[in-house]
Structure formats: structure tokens, C-alpha cells
Amino acid sequence: MTYFADLSSRQVASLPDDERVPVLLLPLGAIEPHGPHAPLGTDPLISRGMCERAAERLAADAELHVLVLPEVPYGVTRFAAGFAGGIHIGEETLHSLLVDIGAALIAQRLGRILLVNNHFEPAHLVTLRRAVETLNFAYDGCVALLDLVRRRYAQRLTDEFRSGECHAGRYETSLVLADRPELVDQPLMRTLPHVPVSLAAAPEDGGFREMGMTDAYCGKPAEATAREGEETFSTLTDLLVEAIRELARE
């Protein structure tokens, strides 16, 4: 695996002239409550796990050089208001940060950048899509977002993900169990009841409490398993590798 920040300046300077096409992965998420059982950093943890697995899978590829950028763990998370641990940043702050990161890389002829996100609050997603548009049109980049809520991707993920009951439920908790099981309070997790709230029907205003998520989770975390998490990571990595190859062809 190659982490961008582990390279030297000289190594980065040589990347555009490498025979392999450099593709940079930027893991994204939000620091926010994920029930009483899972870590605040669940979203960036999943994004980073996807990027690491994709980079490992493509490490021997003769045509691609995949690099994992330092993650951006903060996002738009108004839904988490009122719960301890949530760190919200505004849309313009996030947009400016992503555009500045992308513009700095594009200026160094490292324009193939893929945003890898696992925080699905609508305002956050809108901001990511807008940042991609800005970088592509204003800076002549080749930037893309692996937008997992799009039907072409969501249909390949789990039933709970497609239902929208996936904030700290079985879907996300399984992924954390597969990657960092020590971060999940598993005895507590097994006691949590099903919360049938779909984020797909989330109101434009309000938050987790108003939706009925009184413990900042929905779905069925009690059914989470590391095995399901590994299977889901495998699917997510498939999707990411496909997106990397698609971006490299542009």
C-alpha cells in the first residue's frame, strides 16, 4: 500500500512522468455519534478501509499507481446536533477545503482524484458533488466522487443499506467489526432494538432525534457481524476499483 503522505517530495515530483497512471484516493466522512456502541469516526474509518483495500488490490497493476491521501474526517453533520461528539463544519468550509486540496494536486499534474465518502447526509453529498464540479470546470481536473447512494452502486450493497436504515445499524456496524472490532461495544450492541427509521426519507430540517433516532442509530446493529462486514468491504472495494479504472481512462 502507498500512502501519499509517506512519500518524499522528490517521489511525488516524479509521479506524473511514471509509466503508471497515478490515481489519488481521498477518504471522506464525518465525526458524529453512531449509536451508543460504535465510534464517532465510523464514516472515515469505512472510507479509509475501502481505500486501503483498493490500493492493496491494485498494488501490482502495471498501469495504475494508486495513492491514498490523508483523510478529511470532518463533514456537514447537522443531523447529529444535540449529541455529544458531533463536529459539524459548514458547506462552504467543506467545499473550500476540498477545492483547495484538489487545486493543489492538479497544479502538480496530479489531476486524477477520486473522493471516497461514507457520510450520507444530503447537504454533505450536495457539497461533495459541487466540489467535484468546481475542480473539473474551474481547474481542468479529472475528479470524481464514488457516490454510493446512486442506484448503480446501492443496488450492489446490502438490504439494510438500500432501505436507508443504515446509520450505525447492521451495515455500518458490521464494517467496523471487520476493520476495528475493538472500537465496538459488542455486549451493548447485542441489546439494541431495531429502529425502523430510513434516512432516505429524512426531512430537510431537524435531526436524528426528530426522526426518532433517540440513540443516534437506526436499523439493526444487534445483527451486525464481522463476516458481513468483510463481505461488504469486498463489494465496496470492487466498486472502488471499478471507479479507479474508469477515472484512469479519462
PDB file of C-alpha atoms in Angstrom:
ATOM      1  CA  MET A   1       0.000   0.000   0.000  1.00  0.00           C
ATOM      2  CA  THR A   2       1.204   3.535  -0.712  1.00  0.00           C
ATOM      3  CA  TYR A   3       0.153   6.478   1.407  1.00  0.00           C
ATOM      4  CA  PHE A   4       0.699   9.814  -0.328  1.00  0.00           C
ATOM      5  CA  ALA A   5       1.966  11.461   2.851  1.00  0.00           C
ATOM      6  CA  ASP A   6       4.639   8.791   3.290  1.00  0.00           C
ATOM      7  CA  LEU A   7       6.320   9.759   0.004  1.00  0.00           C
ATOM      8  CA  SER A   8       9.123  12.266  -0.258  1.00  0.00           C
ATOM      9  CA  SER A   9       8.801  15.480  -2.263  1.00  0.00           C
ATOM     10  CA  ARG A  10      11.112  14.047  -4.922  1.00  0.00           C
ATOM     11  CA  GLN A  11       8.996  10.905  -5.209  1.00  0.00           C
ATOM     12  CA  VAL A  12       5.828  12.957  -5.680  1.00  0.00           C
ATOM     13  CA  ALA A  13       7.526  15.120  -8.321  1.00  0.00           C
ATOM     14  CA  SER A  14       8.238  12.002 -10.382  1.00  0.00           C
ATOM     15  CA  LEU A  15       4.681  10.669 -10.300  1.00  0.00           C
ATOM     16  CA  PRO A  16       3.302  12.478 -13.397  1.00  0.00           C
ATOM     17  CA  ASP A  17       6.098  11.050 -15.541  1.00  0.00           C
ATOM     18  CA  ASP A  18       5.691   7.496 -14.250  1.00  0.00           C
ATOM     19  CA  GLU A  19       4.601   4.865 -16.777  1.00  0.00           C
ATOM     20  CA  ARG A  20       1.735   4.067 -14.431  1.00  0.00           C
ATOM     21  CA  VAL A  21      -1.214   6.464 -14.188  1.00  0.00           C
ATOM     22  CA  PRO A  22      -1.386   7.994 -10.691  1.00  0.00           C
ATOM     23  CA  VAL A  23      -4.865   7.980  -9.134  1.00  0.00           C
ATOM     24  CA  LEU A  24      -5.249   9.641  -5.754  1.00  0.00           C
ATOM     25  CA  LEU A  25      -7.937   8.483  -3.322  1.00  0.00           C
ATOM     26  CA  LEU A  26      -9.311  10.959  -0.772  1.00  0.00           C
ATOM     27  CA  PRO A  27     -11.225   9.259   2.093  1.00  0.00           C
ATOM     28  CA  LEU A  28     -14.074  11.363   3.487  1.00  0.00           C
ATOM     29  CA  GLY A  29     -16.606  11.123   6.289  1.00  0.00           C
ATOM     30  CA  ALA A  30     -17.823  12.919   9.389  1.00  0.00           C
ATOM     31  CA  ILE A  31     -17.121  12.796  13.102  1.00  0.00           C
ATOM     32  CA  GLU A  32     -20.540  12.207  14.611  1.00  0.00           C
ATOM     33  CA  PRO A  33     -22.375   9.859  17.010  1.00  0.00           C
ATOM     34  CA  HIS A  34     -23.000   6.345  15.755  1.00  0.00           C
ATOM     35  CA  GLY A  35     -25.297   4.998  18.429  1.00  0.00           C
ATOM     36  CA  PRO A  36     -24.126   4.129  21.935  1.00  0.00           C
ATOM     37  CA  HIS A  37     -21.998   1.276  20.588  1.00  0.00           C
ATOM     38  CA  ALA A  38     -19.888   2.427  17.595  1.00  0.00           C
ATOM     39  CA  PRO A  39     -17.122   5.040  17.242  1.00  0.00           C
ATOM     40  CA  LEU A  40     -17.599   8.665  16.236  1.00  0.00           C
ATOM     41  CA  GLY A  41     -15.186   8.079  13.347  1.00  0.00           C
ATOM     42  CA  THR A  42     -17.184   5.270  11.746  1.00  0.00           C
ATOM     43  CA  ASP A  43     -17.627   7.042   8.402  1.00  0.00           C
ATOM     44  CA  PRO A  44     -13.980   7.974   7.708  1.00  0.00           C
ATOM     45  CA  LEU A  45     -12.925   4.567   9.077  1.00  0.00           C
ATOM     46  CA  ILE A  46     -15.010   2.859   6.374  1.00  0.00           C
ATOM     47  CA  SER A  47     -13.738   5.202   3.652  1.00  0.00           C
ATOM     48  CA  ARG A  48     -10.131   4.641   4.689  1.00  0.00           C
ATOM     49  CA  GLY A  49     -10.692   0.875   4.821  1.00  0.00           C
ATOM     50  CA  MET A  50     -12.042   0.907   1.272  1.00  0.00           C
ATOM     51  CA  CYS A  51      -9.089   2.945   0.007  1.00  0.00           C
ATOM     52  CA  GLU A  52      -6.531   0.720   1.705  1.00  0.00           C
ATOM     53  CA  ARG A  53      -8.112  -2.433   0.306  1.00  0.00           C
ATOM     54  CA  ALA A  54      -8.338  -0.992  -3.206  1.00  0.00           C
ATOM     55  CA  ALA A  55      -4.719   0.184  -3.109  1.00  0.00           C
ATOM     56  CA  GLU A  56      -3.613  -3.240  -1.931  1.00  0.00           C
ATOM     57  CA  ARG A  57      -5.614  -4.982  -4.648  1.00  0.00           C
ATOM     58  CA  LEU A  58      -4.069  -2.784  -7.341  1.00  0.00           C
ATOM     59  CA  ALA A  59      -0.544  -2.693  -5.913  1.00  0.00           C
ATOM     60  CA  ALA A  60       0.857  -4.919  -8.671  1.00  0.00           C
ATOM     61  CA  ASP A  61      -1.108  -3.313 -11.500  1.00  0.00           C
ATOM     62  CA  ALA A  62       1.219  -2.375 -14.347  1.00  0.00           C
ATOM     63  CA  GLU A  63      -0.922   0.575 -15.481  1.00  0.00           C
ATOM     64  CA  LEU A  64      -2.089   2.213 -12.246  1.00  0.00           C
ATOM     65  CA  HIS A  65      -0.356   3.786  -9.268  1.00  0.00           C
ATOM     66  CA  VAL A  66      -2.976   4.196  -6.524  1.00  0.00           C
ATOM     67  CA  LEU A  67      -2.148   6.529  -3.654  1.00  0.00           C
ATOM     68  CA  VAL A  68      -4.211   7.105  -0.508  1.00  0.00           C
ATOM     69  CA  LEU A  69      -4.330  10.739   0.592  1.00  0.00           C
ATOM     70  CA  PRO A  70      -4.681  11.744   4.247  1.00  0.00           C
ATOM     71  CA  GLU A  71      -8.394  11.604   5.021  1.00  0.00           C
ATOM     72  CA  VAL A  72     -10.717  14.548   5.571  1.00  0.00           C
ATOM     73  CA  PRO A  73     -12.730  13.319   8.573  1.00  0.00           C
ATOM     74  CA  TYR A  74     -14.982  16.369   9.043  1.00  0.00           C
ATOM     75  CA  GLY A  75     -18.235  16.939   7.208  1.00  0.00           C
ATOM     76  CA  VAL A  76     -21.675  18.530   7.204  1.00  0.00           C
ATOM     77  CA  THR A  77     -23.484  16.837  10.079  1.00  0.00           C
ATOM     78  CA  ARG A  78     -26.401  18.904  11.319  1.00  0.00           C
ATOM     79  CA  PHE A  79     -28.439  15.745  11.901  1.00  0.00           C
ATOM     80  CA  ALA A  80     -26.161  14.964  14.859  1.00  0.00           C
ATOM     81  CA  ALA A  81     -26.918  18.228  16.668  1.00  0.00           C
ATOM     82  CA  GLY A  82     -27.614  17.687  20.359  1.00  0.00           C
ATOM     83  CA  PHE A  83     -25.486  14.555  20.699  1.00  0.00           C
ATOM     84  CA  ALA A  84     -22.052  14.551  22.271  1.00  0.00           C
ATOM     85  CA  GLY A  85     -19.133  14.170  19.898  1.00  0.00           C
ATOM     86  CA  GLY A  86     -20.549  15.567  16.682  1.00  0.00           C
ATOM     87  CA  ILE A  87     -18.230  18.004  14.875  1.00  0.00           C
ATOM     88  CA  HIS A  88     -20.103  19.899  12.164  1.00  0.00           C
ATOM     89  CA  ILE A  89     -18.484  22.063   9.510  1.00  0.00           C
ATOM     90  CA  GLY A  90     -20.479  24.201   7.099  1.00  0.00           C
ATOM     91  CA  GLU A  91     -20.998  23.552   3.424  1.00  0.00           C
ATOM     92  CA  GLU A  92     -18.801  26.420   2.284  1.00  0.00           C
ATOM     93  CA  THR A  93     -15.994  25.378   4.619  1.00  0.00           C
ATOM     94  CA  LEU A  94     -16.045  21.829   3.286  1.00  0.00           C
ATOM     95  CA  HIS A  95     -16.333  22.982  -0.315  1.00  0.00           C
ATOM     96  CA  SER A  96     -13.389  25.371   0.042  1.00  0.00           C
ATOM     97  CA  LEU A  97     -11.248  22.739   1.751  1.00  0.00           C
ATOM     98  CA  LEU A  98     -11.843  20.124  -0.934  1.00  0.00           C
ATOM     99  CA  VAL A  99     -11.337  22.600  -3.761  1.00  0.00           C
ATOM    100  CA  ASP A 100      -8.069  23.830  -2.234  1.00  0.00           C
ATOM    101  CA  ILE A 101      -6.795  20.267  -1.782  1.00  0.00           C
ATOM    102  CA  GLY A 102      -7.764  19.326  -5.314  1.00  0.00           C
ATOM    103  CA  ALA A 103      -6.378  22.506  -6.877  1.00  0.00           C
ATOM    104  CA  ALA A 104      -3.015  21.995  -5.156  1.00  0.00           C
ATOM    105  CA  LEU A 105      -2.759  18.473  -6.589  1.00  0.00           C
ATOM    106  CA  ILE A 106      -3.980  19.445 -10.056  1.00  0.00           C
ATOM    107  CA  ALA A 107      -1.308  22.163 -10.189  1.00  0.00           C
ATOM    108  CA  GLN A 108       1.273  19.398  -9.734  1.00  0.00           C
ATOM    109  CA  ARG A 109      -0.181  17.399 -12.644  1.00  0.00           C
ATOM    110  CA  LEU A 110      -1.909  15.011 -10.252  1.00  0.00           C
ATOM    111  CA  GLY A 111      -5.404  15.648 -11.503  1.00  0.00           C
ATOM    112  CA  ARG A 112      -6.977  12.208 -11.210  1.00  0.00           C
ATOM    113  CA  ILE A 113      -8.565  12.383  -7.785  1.00  0.00           C
ATOM    114  CA  LEU A 114     -11.354  10.140  -6.510  1.00  0.00           C
ATOM    115  CA  LEU A 115     -13.394  11.198  -3.482  1.00  0.00           C
ATOM    116  CA  VAL A 116     -14.404   8.191  -1.372  1.00  0.00           C
ATOM    117  CA  ASN A 117     -17.228   9.099   1.006  1.00  0.00           C
ATOM    118  CA  ASN A 118     -19.295   7.220   3.579  1.00  0.00           C
ATOM    119  CA  HIS A 119     -21.273  10.027   5.192  1.00  0.00           C
ATOM    120  CA  PHE A 120     -24.645  10.343   3.513  1.00  0.00           C
ATOM    121  CA  GLU A 121     -26.334  13.402   4.992  1.00  0.00           C
ATOM    122  CA  PRO A 122     -27.943  15.098   1.961  1.00  0.00           C
ATOM    123  CA  ALA A 123     -26.306  18.505   2.462  1.00  0.00           C
ATOM    124  CA  HIS A 124     -22.905  16.816   2.735  1.00  0.00           C
ATOM    125  CA  LEU A 125     -23.414  14.907  -0.507  1.00  0.00           C
ATOM    126  CA  VAL A 126     -24.554  18.033  -2.350  1.00  0.00           C
ATOM    127  CA  THR A 127     -21.379  19.784  -1.215  1.00  0.00           C
ATOM    128  CA  LEU A 128     -19.136  16.944  -2.403  1.00  0.00           C
ATOM    129  CA  ARG A 129     -20.796  16.898  -5.813  1.00  0.00           C
ATOM    130  CA  ARG A 130     -20.401  20.666  -6.097  1.00  0.00           C
ATOM    131  CA  ALA A 131     -16.706  20.467  -5.175  1.00  0.00           C
ATOM    132  CA  VAL A 132     -16.153  17.896  -7.936  1.00  0.00           C
ATOM    133  CA  GLU A 133     -17.863  20.168 -10.450  1.00  0.00           C
ATOM    134  CA  THR A 134     -15.761  23.151  -9.360  1.00  0.00           C
ATOM    135  CA  LEU A 135     -12.495  21.250  -9.674  1.00  0.00           C
ATOM    136  CA  ASN A 136     -13.352  19.853 -13.078  1.00  0.00           C
ATOM    137  CA  PHE A 137     -14.608  23.082 -14.625  1.00  0.00           C
ATOM    138  CA  ALA A 138     -12.503  25.734 -12.911  1.00  0.00           C
ATOM    139  CA  TYR A 139      -9.238  23.831 -12.588  1.00  0.00           C
ATOM    140  CA  ASP A 140      -9.414  21.415 -15.513  1.00  0.00           C
ATOM    141  CA  GLY A 141      -9.221  18.425 -13.220  1.00  0.00           C
ATOM    142  CA  CYS A 142     -10.249  14.833 -13.644  1.00  0.00           C
ATOM    143  CA  VAL A 143     -12.006  14.476 -10.320  1.00  0.00           C
ATOM    144  CA  ALA A 144     -14.819  12.097  -9.426  1.00  0.00           C
ATOM    145  CA  LEU A 145     -16.928  11.038  -6.451  1.00  0.00           C
ATOM    146  CA  LEU A 146     -17.759   7.428  -5.680  1.00  0.00           C
ATOM    147  CA  ASP A 147     -21.370   8.299  -4.863  1.00  0.00           C
ATOM    148  CA  LEU A 148     -22.618   5.157  -3.140  1.00  0.00           C
ATOM    149  CA  VAL A 149     -26.227   6.339  -2.863  1.00  0.00           C
ATOM    150  CA  ARG A 150     -26.563   6.297  -6.657  1.00  0.00           C
ATOM    151  CA  ARG A 151     -28.673   3.347  -7.783  1.00  0.00           C
ATOM    152  CA  ARG A 152     -25.887   1.779  -9.848  1.00  0.00           C
ATOM    153  CA  TYR A 153     -23.878   1.332  -6.645  1.00  0.00           C
ATOM    154  CA  ALA A 154     -26.558   0.979  -3.964  1.00  0.00           C
ATOM    155  CA  GLN A 155     -28.191  -1.978  -5.710  1.00  0.00           C
ATOM    156  CA  ARG A 156     -24.994  -3.981  -5.138  1.00  0.00           C
ATOM    157  CA  LEU A 157     -24.921  -3.320  -1.393  1.00  0.00           C
ATOM    158  CA  THR A 158     -26.914  -4.832   1.475  1.00  0.00           C
ATOM    159  CA  ASP A 159     -30.662  -4.784   2.015  1.00  0.00           C
ATOM    160  CA  GLU A 160     -30.272  -2.505   5.046  1.00  0.00           C
ATOM    161  CA  PHE A 161     -28.187  -0.013   3.076  1.00  0.00           C
ATOM    162  CA  ARG A 162     -30.809   0.143   0.342  1.00  0.00           C
ATOM    163  CA  SER A 163     -33.592   0.589   2.908  1.00  0.00           C
ATOM    164  CA  GLY A 164     -31.901   3.695   4.318  1.00  0.00           C
ATOM    165  CA  GLU A 165     -31.831   2.212   7.844  1.00  0.00           C
ATOM    166  CA  CYS A 166     -28.062   2.216   7.793  1.00  0.00           C
ATOM    167  CA  HIS A 167     -26.753   4.808  10.244  1.00  0.00           C
ATOM    168  CA  ALA A 168     -24.846   2.766  12.835  1.00  0.00           C
ATOM    169  CA  GLY A 169     -27.101  -0.183  12.076  1.00  0.00           C
ATOM    170  CA  ARG A 170     -26.184  -3.634  10.849  1.00  0.00           C
ATOM    171  CA  TYR A 171     -24.493  -2.297   7.696  1.00  0.00           C
ATOM    172  CA  GLU A 172     -22.074   0.191   9.249  1.00  0.00           C
ATOM    173  CA  THR A 173     -21.500  -1.716  12.475  1.00  0.00           C
ATOM    174  CA  SER A 174     -20.536  -4.841  10.522  1.00  0.00           C
ATOM    175  CA  LEU A 175     -17.939  -2.834   8.606  1.00  0.00           C
ATOM    176  CA  VAL A 176     -16.403  -1.508  11.819  1.00  0.00           C
ATOM    177  CA  LEU A 177     -16.380  -5.044  13.286  1.00  0.00           C
ATOM    178  CA  ALA A 178     -14.448  -6.197  10.225  1.00  0.00           C
ATOM    179  CA  ASP A 179     -11.851  -3.434  10.461  1.00  0.00           C
ATOM    180  CA  ARG A 180     -11.586  -2.303  14.093  1.00  0.00           C
ATOM    181  CA  PRO A 181     -13.666  -4.659  16.273  1.00  0.00           C
ATOM    182  CA  GLU A 182     -12.148  -3.271  19.467  1.00  0.00           C
ATOM    183  CA  LEU A 183     -13.948   0.028  18.804  1.00  0.00           C
ATOM    184  CA  VAL A 184     -17.427  -1.545  19.041  1.00  0.00           C
ATOM    185  CA  ASP A 185     -19.107  -2.180  22.405  1.00  0.00           C
ATOM    186  CA  GLN A 186     -20.335  -5.600  21.336  1.00  0.00           C
ATOM    187  CA  PRO A 187     -22.200  -6.609  24.541  1.00  0.00           C
ATOM    188  CA  LEU A 188     -24.174  -3.353  24.342  1.00  0.00           C
ATOM    189  CA  MET A 189     -24.620  -3.718  20.579  1.00  0.00           C
ATOM    190  CA  ARG A 190     -26.406  -7.062  21.052  1.00  0.00           C
ATOM    191  CA  THR A 191     -29.032  -5.436  23.268  1.00  0.00           C
ATOM    192  CA  LEU A 192     -30.040  -2.633  20.907  1.00  0.00           C
ATOM    193  CA  PRO A 193     -33.547  -2.860  19.448  1.00  0.00           C
ATOM    194  CA  HIS A 194     -34.418  -2.346  15.796  1.00  0.00           C
ATOM    195  CA  VAL A 195     -35.068   1.310  14.978  1.00  0.00           C
ATOM    196  CA  PRO A 196     -37.094   1.431  11.740  1.00  0.00           C
ATOM    197  CA  VAL A 197     -36.104   4.896  10.525  1.00  0.00           C
ATOM    198  CA  SER A 198     -34.975   5.426   6.942  1.00  0.00           C
ATOM    199  CA  LEU A 199     -32.535   8.220   6.245  1.00  0.00           C
ATOM    200  CA  ALA A 200     -33.776   8.129   2.657  1.00  0.00           C
ATOM    201  CA  ALA A 201     -36.908   9.893   3.950  1.00  0.00           C
ATOM    202  CA  ALA A 202     -35.063  12.329   6.206  1.00  0.00           C
ATOM    203  CA  PRO A 203     -36.572  15.832   6.420  1.00  0.00           C
ATOM    204  CA  GLU A 204     -34.599  18.822   5.218  1.00  0.00           C
ATOM    205  CA  ASP A 205     -34.593  20.259   8.728  1.00  0.00           C
ATOM    206  CA  GLY A 206     -34.460  18.524  12.063  1.00  0.00           C
ATOM    207  CA  GLY A 207     -32.071  15.797  13.061  1.00  0.00           C
ATOM    208  CA  PHE A 208     -31.668  12.314  14.480  1.00  0.00           C
ATOM    209  CA  ARG A 209     -33.925  12.984  17.466  1.00  0.00           C
ATOM    210  CA  GLU A 210     -36.687  14.429  15.316  1.00  0.00           C
ATOM    211  CA  MET A 211     -36.511  11.363  13.059  1.00  0.00           C
ATOM    212  CA  GLY A 212     -36.982   9.042  16.040  1.00  0.00           C
ATOM    213  CA  MET A 213     -33.330   8.064  16.406  1.00  0.00           C
ATOM    214  CA  THR A 214     -33.136   8.838  20.127  1.00  0.00           C
ATOM    215  CA  ASP A 215     -29.825   6.961  20.472  1.00  0.00           C
ATOM    216  CA  ALA A 216     -28.358   8.235  17.167  1.00  0.00           C
ATOM    217  CA  TYR A 217     -28.751   4.983  15.257  1.00  0.00           C
ATOM    218  CA  CYS A 218     -31.262   3.223  13.041  1.00  0.00           C
ATOM    219  CA  GLY A 219     -31.548  -0.260  11.604  1.00  0.00           C
ATOM    220  CA  LYS A 220     -30.483  -3.437  13.375  1.00  0.00           C
ATOM    221  CA  PRO A 221     -26.993  -3.150  14.898  1.00  0.00           C
ATOM    222  CA  ALA A 222     -27.635  -6.205  17.068  1.00  0.00           C
ATOM    223  CA  GLU A 223     -27.404  -8.354  13.916  1.00  0.00           C
ATOM    224  CA  ALA A 224     -24.014  -6.996  12.829  1.00  0.00           C
ATOM    225  CA  THR A 225     -21.165  -9.438  12.221  1.00  0.00           C
ATOM    226  CA  ALA A 226     -17.547  -9.147  11.171  1.00  0.00           C
ATOM    227  CA  ARG A 227     -18.232 -11.687   8.440  1.00  0.00           C
ATOM    228  CA  GLU A 228     -20.888  -9.485   6.865  1.00  0.00           C
ATOM    229  CA  GLY A 229     -18.512  -6.551   7.189  1.00  0.00           C
ATOM    230  CA  GLU A 230     -15.761  -8.369   5.300  1.00  0.00           C
ATOM    231  CA  GLU A 231     -18.226  -9.327   2.556  1.00  0.00           C
ATOM    232  CA  THR A 232     -19.439  -5.745   2.299  1.00  0.00           C
ATOM    233  CA  PHE A 233     -15.889  -4.401   2.238  1.00  0.00           C
ATOM    234  CA  SER A 234     -15.183  -6.774  -0.634  1.00  0.00           C
ATOM    235  CA  THR A 235     -18.130  -5.366  -2.577  1.00  0.00           C
ATOM    236  CA  LEU A 236     -17.188  -1.777  -1.738  1.00  0.00           C
ATOM    237  CA  THR A 237     -13.650  -2.470  -2.894  1.00  0.00           C
ATOM    238  CA  ASP A 238     -14.984  -3.882  -6.162  1.00  0.00           C
ATOM    239  CA  LEU A 239     -16.930  -0.663  -6.696  1.00  0.00           C
ATOM    240  CA  LEU A 240     -13.920   1.474  -5.863  1.00  0.00           C
ATOM    241  CA  VAL A 241     -11.545  -0.454  -8.132  1.00  0.00           C
ATOM    242  CA  GLU A 242     -14.040  -0.106 -10.984  1.00  0.00           C
ATOM    243  CA  ALA A 243     -14.255   3.647 -10.352  1.00  0.00           C
ATOM    244  CA  ILE A 244     -10.460   3.943 -10.249  1.00  0.00           C
ATOM    245  CA  ARG A 245     -10.122   2.190 -13.600  1.00  0.00           C
ATOM    246  CA  GLU A 246     -12.861   4.354 -15.091  1.00  0.00           C
ATOM    247  CA  LEU A 247     -11.154   7.537 -13.889  1.00  0.00           C
ATOM    248  CA  ALA A 248      -7.772   6.388 -15.185  1.00  0.00           C
ATOM    249  CA  ARG A 249      -9.223   6.002 -18.690  1.00  0.00           C
ATOM    250  CA  GLU A 250     -10.405   9.625 -18.832  1.00  0.00           C
TER     251      GLU A 250
END
